[in-house]
JSON list of C-alpha atoms in Angstrom, two decimals:
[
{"chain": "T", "resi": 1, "resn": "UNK", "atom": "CA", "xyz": [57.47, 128.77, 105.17]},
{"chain": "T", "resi": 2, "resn": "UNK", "atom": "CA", "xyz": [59.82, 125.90, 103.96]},
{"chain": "T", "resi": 3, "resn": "UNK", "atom": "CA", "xyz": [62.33, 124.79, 106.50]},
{"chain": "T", "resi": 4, "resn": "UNK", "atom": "CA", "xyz": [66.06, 125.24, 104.69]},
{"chain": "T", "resi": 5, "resn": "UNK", "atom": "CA", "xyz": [68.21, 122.53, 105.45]},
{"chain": "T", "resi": 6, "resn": "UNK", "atom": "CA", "xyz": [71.10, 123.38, 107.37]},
{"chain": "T", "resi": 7, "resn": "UNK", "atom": "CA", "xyz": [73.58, 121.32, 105.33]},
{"chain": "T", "resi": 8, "resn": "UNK", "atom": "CA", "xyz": [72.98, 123.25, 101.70]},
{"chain": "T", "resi": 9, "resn": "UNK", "atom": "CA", "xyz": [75.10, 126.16, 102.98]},
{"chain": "T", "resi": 10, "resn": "UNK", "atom": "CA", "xyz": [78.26, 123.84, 102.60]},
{"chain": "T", "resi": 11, "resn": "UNK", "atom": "CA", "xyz": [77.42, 122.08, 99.50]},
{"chain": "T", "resi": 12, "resn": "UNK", "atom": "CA", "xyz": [79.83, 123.69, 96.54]},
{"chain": "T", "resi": 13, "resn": "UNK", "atom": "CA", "xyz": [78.06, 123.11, 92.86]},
{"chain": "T", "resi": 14, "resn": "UNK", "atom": "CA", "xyz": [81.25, 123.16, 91.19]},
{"chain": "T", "resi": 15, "resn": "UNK", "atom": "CA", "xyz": [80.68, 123.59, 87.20]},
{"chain": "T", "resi": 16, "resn": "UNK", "atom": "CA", "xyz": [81.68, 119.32, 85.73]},
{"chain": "T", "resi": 17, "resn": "UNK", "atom": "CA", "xyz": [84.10, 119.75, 83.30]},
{"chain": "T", "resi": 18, "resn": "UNK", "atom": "CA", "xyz": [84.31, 116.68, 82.14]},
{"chain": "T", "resi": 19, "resn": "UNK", "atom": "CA", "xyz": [82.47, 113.44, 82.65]},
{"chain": "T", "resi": 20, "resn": "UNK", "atom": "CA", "xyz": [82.35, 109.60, 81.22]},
{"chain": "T", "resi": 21, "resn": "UNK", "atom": "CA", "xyz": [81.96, 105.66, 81.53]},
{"chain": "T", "resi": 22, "resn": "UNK", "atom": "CA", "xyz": [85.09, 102.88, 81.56]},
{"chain": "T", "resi": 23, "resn": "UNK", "atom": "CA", "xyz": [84.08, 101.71, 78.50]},
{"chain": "T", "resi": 24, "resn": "UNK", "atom": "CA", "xyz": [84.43, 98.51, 76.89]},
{"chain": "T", "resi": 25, "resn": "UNK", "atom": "CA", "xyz": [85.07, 97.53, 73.34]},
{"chain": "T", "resi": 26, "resn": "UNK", "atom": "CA", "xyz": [84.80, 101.19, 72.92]},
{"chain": "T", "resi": 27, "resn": "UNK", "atom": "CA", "xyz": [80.95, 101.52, 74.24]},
{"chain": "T", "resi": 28, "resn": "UNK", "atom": "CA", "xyz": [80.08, 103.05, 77.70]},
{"chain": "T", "resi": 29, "resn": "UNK", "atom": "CA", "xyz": [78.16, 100.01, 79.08]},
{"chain": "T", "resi": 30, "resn": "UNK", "atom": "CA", "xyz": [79.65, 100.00, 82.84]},
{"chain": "T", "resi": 31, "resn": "UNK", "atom": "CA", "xyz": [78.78, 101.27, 86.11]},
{"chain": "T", "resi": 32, "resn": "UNK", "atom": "CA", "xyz": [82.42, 102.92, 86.78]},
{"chain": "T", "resi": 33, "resn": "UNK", "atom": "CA", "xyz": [81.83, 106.84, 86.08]},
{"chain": "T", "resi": 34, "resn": "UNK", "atom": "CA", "xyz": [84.45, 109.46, 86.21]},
{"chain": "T", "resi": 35, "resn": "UNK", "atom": "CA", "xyz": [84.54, 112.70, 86.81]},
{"chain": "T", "resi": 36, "resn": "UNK", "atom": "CA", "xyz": [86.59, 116.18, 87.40]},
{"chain": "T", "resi": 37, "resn": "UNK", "atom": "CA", "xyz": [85.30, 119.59, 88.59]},
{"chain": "T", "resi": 38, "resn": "UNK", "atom": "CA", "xyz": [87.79, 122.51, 88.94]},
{"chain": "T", "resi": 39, "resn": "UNK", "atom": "CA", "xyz": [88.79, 121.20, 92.52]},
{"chain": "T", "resi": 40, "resn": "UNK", "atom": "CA", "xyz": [88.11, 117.24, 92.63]},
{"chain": "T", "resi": 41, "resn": "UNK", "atom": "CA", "xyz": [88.05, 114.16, 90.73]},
{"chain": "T", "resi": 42, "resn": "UNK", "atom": "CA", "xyz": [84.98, 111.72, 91.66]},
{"chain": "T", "resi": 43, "resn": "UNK", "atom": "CA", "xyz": [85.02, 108.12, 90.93]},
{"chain": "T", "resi": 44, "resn": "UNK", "atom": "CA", "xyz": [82.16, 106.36, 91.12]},
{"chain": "T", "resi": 45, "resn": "UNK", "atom": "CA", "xyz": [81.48, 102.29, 90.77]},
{"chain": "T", "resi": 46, "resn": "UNK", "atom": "CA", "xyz": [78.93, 99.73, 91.25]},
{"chain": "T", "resi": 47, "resn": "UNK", "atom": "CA", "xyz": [75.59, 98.92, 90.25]},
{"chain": "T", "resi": 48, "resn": "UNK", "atom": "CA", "xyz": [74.65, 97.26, 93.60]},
{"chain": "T", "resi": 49, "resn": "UNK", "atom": "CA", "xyz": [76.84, 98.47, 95.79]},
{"chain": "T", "resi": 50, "resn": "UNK", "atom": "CA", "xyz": [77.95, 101.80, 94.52]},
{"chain": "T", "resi": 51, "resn": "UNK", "atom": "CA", "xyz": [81.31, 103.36, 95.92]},
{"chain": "T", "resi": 52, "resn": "UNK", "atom": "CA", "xyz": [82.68, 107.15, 95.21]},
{"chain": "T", "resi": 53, "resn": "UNK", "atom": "CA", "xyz": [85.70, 108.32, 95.64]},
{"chain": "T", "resi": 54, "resn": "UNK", "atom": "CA", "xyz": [86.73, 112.10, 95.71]},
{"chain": "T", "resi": 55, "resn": "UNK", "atom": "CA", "xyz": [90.32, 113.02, 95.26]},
{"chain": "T", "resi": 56, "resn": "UNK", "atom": "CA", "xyz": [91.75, 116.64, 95.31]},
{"chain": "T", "resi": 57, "resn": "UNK", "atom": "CA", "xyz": [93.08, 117.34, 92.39]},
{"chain": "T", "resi": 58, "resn": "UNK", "atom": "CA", "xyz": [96.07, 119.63, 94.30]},
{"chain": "T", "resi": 59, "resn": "UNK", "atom": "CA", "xyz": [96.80, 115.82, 96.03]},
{"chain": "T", "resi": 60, "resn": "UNK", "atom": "CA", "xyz": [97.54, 114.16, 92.35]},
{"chain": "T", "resi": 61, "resn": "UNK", "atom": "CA", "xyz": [101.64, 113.95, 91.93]},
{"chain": "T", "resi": 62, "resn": "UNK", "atom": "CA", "xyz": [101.91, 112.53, 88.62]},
{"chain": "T", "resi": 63, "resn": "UNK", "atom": "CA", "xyz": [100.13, 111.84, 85.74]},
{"chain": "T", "resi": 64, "resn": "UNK", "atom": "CA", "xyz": [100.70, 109.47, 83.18]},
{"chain": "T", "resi": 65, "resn": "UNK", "atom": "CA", "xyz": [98.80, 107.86, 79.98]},
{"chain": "T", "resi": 66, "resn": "UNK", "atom": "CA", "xyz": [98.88, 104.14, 78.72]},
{"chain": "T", "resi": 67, "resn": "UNK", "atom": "CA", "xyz": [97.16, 102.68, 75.34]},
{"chain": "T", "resi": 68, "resn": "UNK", "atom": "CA", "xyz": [97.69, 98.75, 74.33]},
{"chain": "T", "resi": 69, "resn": "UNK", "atom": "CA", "xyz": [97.26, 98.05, 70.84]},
{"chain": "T", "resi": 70, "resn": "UNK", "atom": "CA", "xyz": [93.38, 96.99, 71.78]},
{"chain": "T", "resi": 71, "resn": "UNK", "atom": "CA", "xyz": [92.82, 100.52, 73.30]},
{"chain": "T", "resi": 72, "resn": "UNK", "atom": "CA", "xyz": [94.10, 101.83, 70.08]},
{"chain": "T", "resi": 73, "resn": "UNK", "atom": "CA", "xyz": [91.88, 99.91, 68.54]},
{"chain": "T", "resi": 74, "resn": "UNK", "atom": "CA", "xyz": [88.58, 101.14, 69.94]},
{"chain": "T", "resi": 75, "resn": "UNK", "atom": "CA", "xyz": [89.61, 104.47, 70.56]},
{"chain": "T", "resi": 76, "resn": "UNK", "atom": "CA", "xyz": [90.26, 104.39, 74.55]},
{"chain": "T", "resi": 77, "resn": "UNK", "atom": "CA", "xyz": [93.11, 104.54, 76.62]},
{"chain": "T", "resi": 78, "resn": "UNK", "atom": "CA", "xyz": [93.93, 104.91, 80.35]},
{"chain": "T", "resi": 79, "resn": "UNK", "atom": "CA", "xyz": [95.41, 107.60, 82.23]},
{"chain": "T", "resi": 80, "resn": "UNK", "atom": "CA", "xyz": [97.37, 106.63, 85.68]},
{"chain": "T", "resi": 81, "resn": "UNK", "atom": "CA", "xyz": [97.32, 109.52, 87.94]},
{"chain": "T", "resi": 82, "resn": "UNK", "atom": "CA", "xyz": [99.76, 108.77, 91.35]},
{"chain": "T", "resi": 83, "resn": "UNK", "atom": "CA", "xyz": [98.24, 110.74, 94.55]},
{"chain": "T", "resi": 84, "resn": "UNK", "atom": "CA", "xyz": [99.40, 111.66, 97.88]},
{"chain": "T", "resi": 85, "resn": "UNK", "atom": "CA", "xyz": [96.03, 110.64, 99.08]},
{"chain": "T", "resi": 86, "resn": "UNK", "atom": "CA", "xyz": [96.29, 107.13, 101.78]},
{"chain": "T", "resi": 87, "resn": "UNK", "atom": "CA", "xyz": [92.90, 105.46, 100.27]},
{"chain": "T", "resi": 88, "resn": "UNK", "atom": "CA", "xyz": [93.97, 105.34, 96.66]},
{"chain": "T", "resi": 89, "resn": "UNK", "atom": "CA", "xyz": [97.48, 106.37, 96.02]},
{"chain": "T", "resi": 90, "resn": "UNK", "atom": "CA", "xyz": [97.36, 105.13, 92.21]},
{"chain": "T", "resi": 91, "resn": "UNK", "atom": "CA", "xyz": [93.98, 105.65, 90.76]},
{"chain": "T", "resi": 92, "resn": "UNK", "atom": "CA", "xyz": [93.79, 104.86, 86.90]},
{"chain": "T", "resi": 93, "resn": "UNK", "atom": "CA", "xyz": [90.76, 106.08, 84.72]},
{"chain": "T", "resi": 94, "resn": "UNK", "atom": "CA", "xyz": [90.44, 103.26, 82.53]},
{"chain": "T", "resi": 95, "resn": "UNK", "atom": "CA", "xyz": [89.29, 103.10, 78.88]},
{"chain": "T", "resi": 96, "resn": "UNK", "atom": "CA", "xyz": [88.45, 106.13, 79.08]},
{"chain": "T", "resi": 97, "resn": "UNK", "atom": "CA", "xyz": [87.11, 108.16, 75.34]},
{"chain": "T", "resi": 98, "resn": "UNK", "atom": "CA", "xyz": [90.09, 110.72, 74.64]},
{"chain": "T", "resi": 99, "resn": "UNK", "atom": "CA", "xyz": [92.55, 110.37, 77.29]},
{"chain": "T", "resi": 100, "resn": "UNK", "atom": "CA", "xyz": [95.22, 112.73, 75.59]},
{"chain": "T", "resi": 101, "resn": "UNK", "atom": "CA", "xyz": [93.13, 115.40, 76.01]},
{"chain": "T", "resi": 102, "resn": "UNK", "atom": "CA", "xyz": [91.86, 114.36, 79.49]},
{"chain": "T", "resi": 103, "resn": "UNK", "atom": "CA", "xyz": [95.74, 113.76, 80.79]},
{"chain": "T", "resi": 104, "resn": "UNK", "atom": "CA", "xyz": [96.29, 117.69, 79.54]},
{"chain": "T", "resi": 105, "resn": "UNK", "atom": "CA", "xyz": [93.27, 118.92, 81.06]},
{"chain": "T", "resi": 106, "resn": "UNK", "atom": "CA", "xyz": [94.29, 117.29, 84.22]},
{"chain": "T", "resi": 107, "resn": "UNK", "atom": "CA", "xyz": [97.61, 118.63, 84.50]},
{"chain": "T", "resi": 108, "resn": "UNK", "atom": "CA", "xyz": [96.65, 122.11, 83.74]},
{"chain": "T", "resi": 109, "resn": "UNK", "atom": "CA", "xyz": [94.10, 122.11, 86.30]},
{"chain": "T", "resi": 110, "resn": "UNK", "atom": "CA", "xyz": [96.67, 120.25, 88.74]},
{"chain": "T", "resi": 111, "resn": "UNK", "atom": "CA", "xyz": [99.06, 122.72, 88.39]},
{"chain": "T", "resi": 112, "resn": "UNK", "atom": "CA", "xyz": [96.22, 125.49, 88.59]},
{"chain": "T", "resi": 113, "resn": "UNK", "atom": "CA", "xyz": [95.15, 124.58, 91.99]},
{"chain": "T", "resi": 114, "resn": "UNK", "atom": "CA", "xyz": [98.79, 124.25, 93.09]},
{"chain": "T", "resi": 115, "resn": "UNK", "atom": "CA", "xyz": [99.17, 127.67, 92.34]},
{"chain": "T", "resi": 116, "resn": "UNK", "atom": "CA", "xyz": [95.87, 129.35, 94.07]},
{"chain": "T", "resi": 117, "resn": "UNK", "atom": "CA", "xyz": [96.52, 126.56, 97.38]},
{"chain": "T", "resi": 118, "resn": "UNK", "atom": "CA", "xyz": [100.41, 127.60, 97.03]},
{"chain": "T", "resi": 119, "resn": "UNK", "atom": "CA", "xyz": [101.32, 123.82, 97.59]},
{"chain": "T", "resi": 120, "resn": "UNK", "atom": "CA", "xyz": [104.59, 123.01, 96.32]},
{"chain": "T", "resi": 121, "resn": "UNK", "atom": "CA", "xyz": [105.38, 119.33, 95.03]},
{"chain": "T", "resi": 122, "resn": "UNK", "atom": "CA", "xyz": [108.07, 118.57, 97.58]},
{"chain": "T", "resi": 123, "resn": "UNK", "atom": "CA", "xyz": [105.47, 119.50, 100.02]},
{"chain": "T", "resi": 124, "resn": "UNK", "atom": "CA", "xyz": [103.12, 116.58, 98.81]},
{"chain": "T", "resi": 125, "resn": "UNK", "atom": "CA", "xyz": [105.92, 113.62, 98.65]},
{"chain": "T", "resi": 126, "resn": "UNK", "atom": "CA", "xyz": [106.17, 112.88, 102.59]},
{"chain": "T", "resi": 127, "resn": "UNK", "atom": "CA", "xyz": [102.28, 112.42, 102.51]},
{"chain": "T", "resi": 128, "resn": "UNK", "atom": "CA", "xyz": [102.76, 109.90, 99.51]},
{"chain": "T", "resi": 129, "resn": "UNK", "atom": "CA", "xyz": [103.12, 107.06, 101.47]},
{"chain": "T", "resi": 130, "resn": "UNK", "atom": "CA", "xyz": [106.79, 107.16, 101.01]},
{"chain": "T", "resi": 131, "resn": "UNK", "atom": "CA", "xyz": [108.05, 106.99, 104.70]},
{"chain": "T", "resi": 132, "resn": "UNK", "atom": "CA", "xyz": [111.67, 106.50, 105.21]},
{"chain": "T", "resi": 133, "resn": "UNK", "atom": "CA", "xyz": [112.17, 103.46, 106.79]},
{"chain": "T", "resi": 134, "resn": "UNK", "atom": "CA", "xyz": [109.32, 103.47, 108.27]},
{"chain": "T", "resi": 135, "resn": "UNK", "atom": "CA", "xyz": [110.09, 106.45, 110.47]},
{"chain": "T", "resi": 136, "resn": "UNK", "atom": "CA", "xyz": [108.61, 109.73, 110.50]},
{"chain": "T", "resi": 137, "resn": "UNK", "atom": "CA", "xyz": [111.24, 111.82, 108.63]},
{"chain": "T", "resi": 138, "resn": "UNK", "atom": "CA", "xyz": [110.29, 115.33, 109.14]},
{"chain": "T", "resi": 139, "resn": "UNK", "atom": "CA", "xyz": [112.20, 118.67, 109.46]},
{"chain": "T", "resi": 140, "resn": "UNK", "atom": "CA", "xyz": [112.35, 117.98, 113.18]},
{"chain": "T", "resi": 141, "resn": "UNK", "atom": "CA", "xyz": [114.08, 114.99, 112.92]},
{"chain": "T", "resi": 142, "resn": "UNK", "atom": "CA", "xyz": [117.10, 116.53, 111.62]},
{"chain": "T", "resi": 143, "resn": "UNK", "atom": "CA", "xyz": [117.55, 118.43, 114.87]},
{"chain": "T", "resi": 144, "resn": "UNK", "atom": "CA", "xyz": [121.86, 118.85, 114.99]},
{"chain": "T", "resi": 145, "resn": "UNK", "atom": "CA", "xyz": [122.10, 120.25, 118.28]}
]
């Protein structure tokens, strides 16, 4: 009898939803892959030394999209999404093949997982990396007695 391994009972296949290259000149020739799942957002990078980051997709604060005229061009743009996570508050999906439709996606999944976590936004802003000068402002630090 096969030994199971121990780990597999934690591992969620999540269904991709949507996967592709930073491209350039409008071709997918790098080794920067992107990716989103109902639940995360996986970038990966590297040929020799290959990185991946995972971000939460109920972590993502704001989305935004940019296209230069050379984007336009070649039919890419980038979309800049600002986090709450500490390891990459401002991650941008660059030249990416339509990012209008990528930047809705997003958001409607965003908001999705807002709902079903019941995070609220002003929830997310103190773990943004936005500390008030430089001191822990939190509820309890408003104690009036």
């Amino acid at each position: 009898m096969a030994k199971t391994d121990r780990l597999s009972q934690y591992i969620e296949n999540d269904v991709v939803l949507w996967k592709d290259k930073k491209r350039y000149l409008g071709l997918p020739i790098s080794f920067t892959t992107y990716t989103f799942d109902n639940n995360r957002l996986y970038i990966r990078s590297g040929f020799f030394k290959t990185t991946e980051d995972e971000i939460l997709l109920y972590r993502i604060l704001d989305i935004s999209l940019k296209k230069t005229l050379g984007q336009k061009i070649f039919g890419v743009g980038s979309v800049i999404l600002n986090t709450a996570d500490k390891t990459s508050p401002v991650v941008e999906l660059k030249n990416i093949k339509n990012p209008d439709r990528v930047r809705k996606a997003l958001s409607t999944l965003v908001e999705k997982e807002r709902d079903e976590k019941r995070v609220l936004g002003k929830e997310m802003f103190g773990s943004a990396g936005h500390d008030h000068c430089g001191d822990d402002f939190t509820a309890h630090s408003l104690d009036l007695e």
